Amino acid sequence: DSLLALGVSYVNELDHDRALETMKAWFTHNPKYAGMELPNDIYGAADSSTANNRSAFEEVKQLLLAALAFDATDSSDVHEALGVIYNVIKDYDAAAESLRKALETRPDDYQLWNKLGATLANGSLSEQALPAYHRAIQLKPKYARAWLNMAISH
């Protein structure tokens, strides 16, 4: 789980090479996916001098989708990571859908609610983002990021 969280952090920082490397390590070291066949060329990615950012994100997205196809049980972490990936590539509808799926099993995760709000706001749905921010603040009243995001959305 730590490797997945680190991979998501690298995605947020737009460090594509490290994000991809960390996501691959998460698969390699996660016993849940021990028997999973990885998508073609997943370990043969072009080096960073020739790989563009979009293809790196596409590769990470394919890893995550392969993980869901292999074992969709207890997959809120994968849905969260997909939400972040979709957000970065500006597919806000898919991002919101992924984050909502993660929230089905983690409804009290204030950070997920904030990510959903930010995704909706990024997709020009600020009015719809407000209830998500409110929920994040209900769960953690001193969560400054949700307060800031809510203020921006107003």
CSV table of C-alpha atoms in Angstrom, one decimal, residues 39-142:
chain,number,residue,atom,x,y,z
A,39,PRO,CA,0.0,-5.9,-20.2
A,40,ASN,CA,2.4,-6.2,-23.1
A,41,ASP,CA,5.5,-4.1,-23.0
A,42,ILE,CA,4.8,-2.9,-19.4
A,43,TYR,CA,8.4,-3.5,-18.4
A,44,GLY,CA,9.8,-2.5,-21.8
A,45,ALA,CA,8.8,1.1,-21.7
A,46,ALA,CA,10.9,3.6,-23.6
A,47,ASP,CA,13.5,5.4,-21.7
A,48,SER,CA,12.6,8.8,-20.2
A,49,SER,CA,14.3,10.6,-23.0
A,50,THR,CA,11.9,9.3,-25.6
A,51,ALA,CA,8.8,8.5,-23.6
A,52,ASN,CA,6.3,11.3,-23.5
A,53,ASN,CA,4.2,12.1,-20.4
A,54,ARG,CA,0.9,10.9,-21.8
A,55,SER,CA,2.3,7.5,-22.7
A,56,ALA,CA,3.7,7.1,-19.2
A,57,PHE,CA,0.3,7.9,-17.7
A,58,GLU,CA,-1.3,5.6,-20.2
A,59,GLU,CA,1.0,2.8,-19.1
A,60,VAL,CA,0.2,3.3,-15.4
A,61,LYS,CA,-3.5,3.4,-16.3
A,62,GLN,CA,-3.2,0.1,-18.1
A,63,LEU,CA,-1.4,-1.4,-15.0
A,64,LEU,CA,-4.3,-0.3,-12.8
A,65,LEU,CA,-6.9,-1.6,-15.2
A,66,ALA,CA,-5.1,-4.9,-15.4
A,67,ALA,CA,-5.1,-5.1,-11.6
A,68,LEU,CA,-8.9,-4.5,-11.5
A,69,ALA,CA,-9.4,-7.2,-14.2
A,70,PHE,CA,-7.3,-9.6,-12.2
A,71,ASP,CA,-8.9,-9.1,-8.8
A,72,ALA,CA,-11.6,-6.4,-8.2
A,73,THR,CA,-12.1,-7.3,-4.6
A,74,ASP,CA,-11.0,-4.7,-2.0
A,75,SER,CA,-9.9,-2.5,-4.9
A,76,SER,CA,-10.5,1.0,-3.4
A,77,ASP,CA,-6.8,1.8,-3.6
A,78,VAL,CA,-6.7,0.9,-7.3
A,79,HIS,CA,-9.8,3.0,-7.9
A,80,GLU,CA,-8.2,5.9,-6.0
A,81,ALA,CA,-5.1,5.7,-8.1
A,82,LEU,CA,-7.1,5.5,-11.3
A,83,GLY,CA,-9.0,8.6,-10.2
A,84,VAL,CA,-5.7,10.5,-9.8
A,85,ILE,CA,-4.5,9.2,-13.2
A,86,TYR,CA,-7.7,10.2,-15.0
A,87,ASN,CA,-7.6,13.6,-13.3
A,88,VAL,CA,-4.1,14.3,-14.6
A,89,ILE,CA,-5.0,13.3,-18.1
A,90,LYS,CA,-8.1,15.6,-17.8
A,91,ASP,CA,-10.7,12.8,-18.1
A,92,TYR,CA,-12.7,14.2,-15.2
A,93,ASP,CA,-15.8,12.1,-15.7
A,94,ALA,CA,-13.8,8.9,-15.4
A,95,ALA,CA,-11.8,10.3,-12.5
A,96,ALA,CA,-15.0,11.1,-10.6
A,97,GLU,CA,-16.4,7.6,-11.3
A,98,SER,CA,-13.2,6.0,-10.0
A,99,LEU,CA,-13.2,8.0,-6.9
A,100,ARG,CA,-16.8,7.3,-6.2
A,101,LYS,CA,-16.1,3.6,-6.5
A,102,ALA,CA,-13.3,4.0,-4.0
A,103,LEU,CA,-15.7,5.8,-1.7
A,104,GLU,CA,-18.1,2.9,-1.8
A,105,THR,CA,-15.7,0.9,0.5
A,106,ARG,CA,-14.1,3.9,2.2
A,107,PRO,CA,-16.9,6.3,2.8
A,108,ASP,CA,-15.2,7.9,5.8
A,109,ASP,CA,-12.0,8.8,4.0
A,110,TYR,CA,-11.8,12.6,4.1
A,111,GLN,CA,-8.9,12.7,1.6
A,112,LEU,CA,-11.0,10.7,-1.0
A,113,TRP,CA,-13.9,13.2,-0.5
A,114,ASN,CA,-11.5,16.1,-1.1
A,115,LYS,CA,-10.1,14.4,-4.2
A,116,LEU,CA,-13.6,13.9,-5.6
A,117,GLY,CA,-14.4,17.6,-4.9
A,118,ALA,CA,-11.2,18.7,-6.6
A,119,THR,CA,-11.9,16.4,-9.6
A,120,LEU,CA,-15.4,17.8,-10.0
A,121,ALA,CA,-14.1,21.4,-9.7
A,122,ASN,CA,-11.4,20.7,-12.2
A,123,GLY,CA,-14.2,19.5,-14.6
A,124,SER,CA,-16.0,22.8,-14.2
A,125,LEU,CA,-18.6,21.3,-11.8
A,126,SER,CA,-17.8,23.6,-8.8
A,127,GLU,CA,-21.4,23.4,-7.5
A,128,GLN,CA,-21.2,19.6,-7.4
A,129,ALA,CA,-17.8,19.8,-5.7
A,130,LEU,CA,-19.1,21.6,-2.7
A,131,PRO,CA,-20.9,18.7,-1.1
A,132,ALA,CA,-17.8,16.6,-1.4
A,133,TYR,CA,-15.7,19.2,0.3
A,134,HIS,CA,-18.4,19.6,3.0
A,135,ARG,CA,-18.2,15.8,3.6
A,136,ALA,CA,-14.4,16.0,3.9
A,137,ILE,CA,-14.6,18.8,6.4
A,138,GLN,CA,-17.3,16.9,8.4
A,139,LEU,CA,-14.9,14.0,8.7
A,140,LYS,CA,-11.9,16.1,9.5
A,141,PRO,CA,-12.9,19.7,10.5
A,142,LYS,CA,-9.4,21.0,10.5
